[in-house]
Tab-separated table of C-alpha atoms in Angstrom:
chain	number	residue	atom	x	y	z
Q	1	SER	CA	118.205	113.738	103.641
Q	2	GLN	CA	114.822	114.369	105.196
Q	3	THR	CA	112.573	111.690	106.677
Q	4	ILE	CA	108.863	111.952	107.369
Q	5	HIS	CA	107.225	109.832	110.051
Q	6	GLN	CA	103.492	109.371	110.371
Q	7	TRP	CA	101.692	107.857	113.319
Q	8	PRO	CA	99.674	105.701	113.524
Q	9	ALA	CA	100.005	103.650	110.357
Q	10	THR	CA	96.416	102.425	110.525
Q	11	LEU	CA	93.424	103.472	112.596
Q	12	VAL	CA	89.827	102.324	112.921
Q	13	GLN	CA	87.525	104.775	114.669
Q	14	PRO	CA	83.761	104.980	115.283
Q	15	VAL	CA	81.708	107.824	113.873
Q	16	GLY	CA	81.663	110.786	116.249
Q	17	SER	CA	84.962	109.965	117.925
Q	18	PRO	CA	87.931	112.372	117.986
Q	19	LEU	CA	91.007	112.062	115.823
Q	20	SER	CA	94.647	112.968	116.116
Q	21	LEU	CA	97.193	112.080	113.430
Q	22	GLU	CA	100.797	113.041	113.848
Q	23	CYS	CA	103.484	113.864	111.340
Q	24	THR	CA	107.079	114.481	112.378
Q	25	VAL	CA	110.013	115.419	110.230
Q	26	GLU	CA	113.726	114.750	110.558
Q	27	GLY	CA	116.745	115.959	108.640
Q	28	THR	CA	115.551	119.407	107.668
Q	29	SER	CA	114.457	122.634	109.307
Q	30	ASN	CA	111.811	125.226	108.480
Q	31	PRO	CA	109.974	122.985	106.014
Q	32	ASN	CA	106.617	123.699	104.461
Q	33	LEU	CA	104.276	120.958	105.636
Q	34	TYR	CA	101.120	119.606	104.027
Q	35	TRP	CA	98.237	117.275	104.831
Q	36	TYR	CA	96.542	115.452	101.962
Q	37	ARG	CA	93.679	112.982	101.938
Q	38	GLN	CA	93.311	110.272	99.351
Q	39	ALA	CA	89.935	108.564	99.201
Q	40	ALA	CA	89.840	104.984	97.917
Q	41	GLY	CA	90.814	104.912	94.241
Q	42	ARG	CA	90.927	108.675	94.055
Q	43	GLY	CA	93.477	111.433	93.683
Q	44	LEU	CA	94.971	113.687	96.328
Q	45	GLN	CA	92.997	116.366	98.091
Q	46	LEU	CA	95.034	119.074	99.807
Q	47	LEU	CA	93.610	119.714	103.270
Q	48	PHE	CA	96.087	122.034	104.983
Q	49	TYR	CA	99.498	123.509	104.474
Q	50	SER	CA	101.845	125.349	106.793
Q	51	ILE	CA	104.827	127.570	106.118
Q	52	GLY	CA	105.813	127.863	109.786
Q	53	ILE	CA	104.907	127.334	113.433
Q	54	ASP	CA	101.261	128.229	114.064
Q	55	GLN	CA	100.868	129.275	110.420
Q	56	ILE	CA	98.189	127.069	108.894
Q	57	SER	CA	96.181	127.523	105.723
Q	58	SER	CA	93.023	125.522	105.161
Q	59	GLU	CA	92.153	124.505	101.631
Q	60	VAL	CA	88.828	122.789	102.231
Q	61	PRO	CA	86.241	123.756	104.878
Q	62	GLN	CA	85.319	120.653	106.873
Q	63	ASN	CA	85.364	119.134	110.328
Q	64	LEU	CA	89.134	118.720	110.352
Q	65	SER	CA	91.753	121.061	111.783
Q	66	ALA	CA	95.530	121.195	111.794
Q	67	SER	CA	98.158	122.519	114.153
Q	68	ARG	CA	101.903	122.993	114.046
Q	69	PRO	CA	103.146	123.356	117.600
Q	70	GLN	CA	106.777	122.793	116.634
Q	71	ASP	CA	108.799	123.375	113.491
Q	72	ARG	CA	108.934	119.657	112.638
Q	73	GLN	CA	105.550	118.531	113.930
Q	74	PHE	CA	102.254	118.748	112.087
Q	75	ILE	CA	99.052	117.396	113.625
Q	76	LEU	CA	95.700	116.698	111.987
Q	77	SER	CA	92.694	116.596	114.298
Q	78	SER	CA	88.968	116.253	114.434
Q	79	LYS	CA	86.508	116.577	117.303
Q	80	LYS	CA	83.912	114.298	115.691
Q	81	LEU	CA	84.691	111.971	112.809
Q	82	LEU	CA	82.301	111.416	109.907
Q	83	LEU	CA	82.062	108.349	107.697
Q	84	SER	CA	83.343	110.498	104.828
Q	85	ASP	CA	86.597	111.108	106.713
Q	86	SER	CA	87.761	107.592	105.855
Q	87	GLY	CA	90.794	107.571	103.609
Q	88	PHE	CA	94.549	107.539	103.345
Q	89	TYR	CA	96.135	110.590	104.967
Q	90	LEU	CA	99.485	111.724	103.682
Q	91	CYS	CA	101.863	114.208	105.212
Q	92	ALA	CA	104.304	115.924	102.905
Q	93	LEU	CA	107.020	118.508	103.067
Q	94	SER	CA	108.749	120.894	100.751
Q	95	LYS	CA	111.808	122.886	101.621
Q	96	GLY	CA	110.372	126.205	100.497
Q	97	ASP	CA	113.351	126.916	98.295
Q	98	ASP	CA	113.854	126.591	94.582
Q	99	THR	CA	113.960	122.806	94.684
Q	100	ASP	CA	110.166	122.894	94.446
Q	101	THR	CA	109.846	119.224	95.306
Q	102	GLN	CA	107.392	117.590	97.695
Q	103	TYR	CA	108.382	114.552	99.720
Q	104	PHE	CA	105.767	112.274	101.228
Q	105	GLY	CA	105.452	110.237	104.390
Q	106	PRO	CA	104.236	106.622	104.454
Q	107	GLY	CA	100.634	107.609	105.200
Q	108	THR	CA	97.940	106.724	107.738
Q	109	ARG	CA	95.006	104.545	106.731
Q	110	LEU	CA	91.880	105.757	108.569
Q	111	THR	CA	88.653	103.783	108.545
Q	112	VAL	CA	85.604	105.349	110.168
Q	113	LEU	CA	82.837	102.856	110.985
O	1	GLY	CA	93.748	128.745	88.333
O	2	ASP	CA	96.539	126.197	88.300
O	3	SER	CA	95.582	122.600	87.601
O	4	VAL	CA	96.735	119.276	86.220
O	5	THR	CA	94.805	116.847	84.023
O	6	GLN	CA	96.014	113.333	83.369
O	7	MET	CA	94.572	110.449	81.442
O	8	GLU	CA	92.048	108.183	83.044
O	9	GLY	CA	93.036	104.693	83.988
O	10	PRO	CA	93.470	101.918	84.473
O	11	VAL	CA	96.066	101.273	81.806
O	12	THR	CA	96.804	97.596	81.223
O	13	LEU	CA	99.908	96.564	79.284
O	14	SER	CA	101.897	93.442	78.671
O	15	GLU	CA	105.462	93.256	79.914
O	16	GLU	CA	107.965	94.999	77.574
O	17	ALA	CA	105.252	97.166	76.005
O	18	PHE	CA	105.696	100.905	75.473
O	19	LEU	CA	104.038	103.170	78.014
O	20	THR	CA	102.633	106.672	77.624
O	21	ILE	CA	100.600	108.428	80.306
O	22	ASN	CA	99.376	111.826	79.200
O	23	CYS	CA	99.494	114.877	81.437
O	24	THR	CA	98.579	118.471	80.628
O	25	TYR	CA	98.643	121.469	82.901
O	26	THR	CA	97.331	124.980	83.359
O	27	ALA	CA	99.498	127.462	85.205
O	28	THR	CA	99.657	131.211	85.534
O	29	GLY	CA	103.339	131.331	86.479
O	30	TYR	CA	106.382	129.194	85.743
O	31	PRO	CA	105.800	125.898	87.487
O	32	SER	CA	107.990	122.908	88.007
O	33	LEU	CA	106.496	119.616	86.852
O	34	PHE	CA	106.688	116.231	88.537
O	35	TRP	CA	105.746	112.601	88.219
O	36	TYR	CA	105.171	110.633	91.410
O	37	VAL	CA	104.566	106.904	91.798
O	38	GLN	CA	102.502	105.218	94.510
O	39	TYR	CA	102.771	101.502	95.236
O	40	PRO	CA	99.885	99.822	97.092
O	41	GLY	CA	99.568	100.937	100.704
O	42	GLU	CA	102.470	103.378	100.487
O	43	GLY	CA	103.034	107.106	100.217
O	44	LEU	CA	104.034	108.851	97.009
O	45	GLN	CA	107.603	108.667	95.767
O	46	LEU	CA	109.131	111.228	93.460
O	47	LEU	CA	109.857	109.579	90.121
O	48	LEU	CA	111.187	112.507	88.091
O	49	LYS	CA	110.924	116.254	87.704
O	50	ALA	CA	111.583	119.116	85.303
O	51	THR	CA	111.928	122.721	86.336
O	52	LYS	CA	111.782	124.656	83.067
O	53	ALA	CA	110.622	124.408	79.477
O	54	ASP	CA	112.327	121.750	77.334
O	55	ASP	CA	113.885	120.071	80.375
O	56	LYS	CA	113.690	116.290	80.341
O	57	GLY	CA	113.318	114.428	83.612
O	58	SER	CA	114.356	110.780	83.709
O	59	ASN	CA	114.648	107.981	86.237
O	60	LYS	CA	114.461	104.170	86.180
O	61	GLY	CA	113.828	104.149	82.433
O	62	PHE	CA	110.955	106.646	82.673
O	63	GLU	CA	111.142	109.985	80.874
O	64	ALA	CA	109.052	113.135	80.580
O	65	THR	CA	109.743	116.387	78.724
O	66	TYR	CA	108.417	119.772	79.864
O	67	ARG	CA	106.599	121.118	76.772
O	68	LYS	CA	105.545	124.699	77.308
O	69	GLU	CA	104.053	125.092	73.825
O	70	THR	CA	101.615	122.232	74.398
O	71	THR	CA	101.487	122.604	78.231
O	72	SER	CA	102.240	118.917	78.569
O	73	PHE	CA	104.466	116.587	80.567
O	74	HIS	CA	103.732	113.090	79.266
O	75	LEU	CA	105.342	110.119	81.004
O	76	GLU	CA	106.965	107.466	78.798
O	77	LYS	CA	108.854	104.230	79.216
O	78	GLY	CA	110.127	102.092	76.398
O	79	SER	CA	109.657	98.689	78.035
O	80	VAL	CA	107.529	98.264	81.143
O	81	GLN	CA	107.991	95.557	83.745
O	82	VAL	CA	105.539	93.895	86.109
O	83	SER	CA	107.227	95.783	88.951
O	84	ASP	CA	106.135	99.087	87.347
O	85	SER	CA	102.534	98.333	88.283
O	86	ALA	CA	101.461	101.255	90.466
O	87	VAL	CA	99.508	104.509	90.407
O	88	TYR	CA	101.244	107.426	88.703
O	89	PHE	CA	100.516	111.058	89.568
O	90	CYS	CA	101.406	114.106	87.533
O	91	ALA	CA	101.896	117.284	89.561
O	92	LEU	CA	102.945	120.894	89.274
O	93	GLY	CA	104.602	123.037	91.899
O	94	VAL	CA	104.335	126.791	92.119
O	95	TYR	CA	107.355	127.840	94.116
O	96	ASN	CA	106.450	131.296	95.239
O	97	PHE	CA	102.982	130.256	96.303
O	98	ASN	CA	104.189	127.111	98.112
O	99	LYS	CA	101.488	125.073	96.447
O	100	PHE	CA	101.390	121.843	94.545
O	101	TYR	CA	98.617	120.529	92.328
O	102	PHE	CA	98.149	116.860	91.564
O	103	GLY	CA	96.338	115.028	88.832
O	104	SER	CA	93.827	112.336	89.721
O	105	GLY	CA	96.314	109.516	89.201
O	106	THR	CA	96.568	106.789	86.566
O	107	LYS	CA	96.699	103.172	87.599
O	108	LEU	CA	99.086	101.024	85.555
O	109	ASN	CA	98.747	97.252	85.484
O	110	VAL	CA	101.533	95.333	83.766
O	111	LYS	CA	100.860	91.669	82.997
O	112	PRO	CA	103.616	89.087	82.540
């Protein structure tokens, strides 16, 4: 079965600093990959999704970007963090077939000070 | 557009009480429906799913039935435990558009 790794698990960054969060996948190939953000006590906000290498769709215009340099690697980045970027970032995958199910990684807790 | 609405929380119950968390959806196609559970500090775990009308998903004593006529997918459990305390998310997946839509989450607190 598939496994999703997220790195780092927690991160504290100053406002204006850059960001790079990594998501890697094992046990499956050609997955659809997703980045979500969950603000404290809130629901999930879809940020980006990707159906293949270098194929990224942005759901919300903001200071974040995503890249997929390899089939099983999905990276979330920012050049300058804002206070409002604080939250719990979740990477997820779906297999793009009729199973229709999303599987989630353990998440990265980002605090911007 | 496609969306999911679930009841506001928090929901506080005593151990062994009956649980219902309401979820309704709007979809233009034929979605699959899901319930996910999130324990503190963790990612979401799939709890159960249903892929077509009248299907019943079940797992760990939880159940939900895909009701197309009422566009609902309510989560139920006959007797909750303290260990069920978590946040529950209702979601729908639209296969051919590769998209998933989540409700805002309902926090469940179960007291001994």
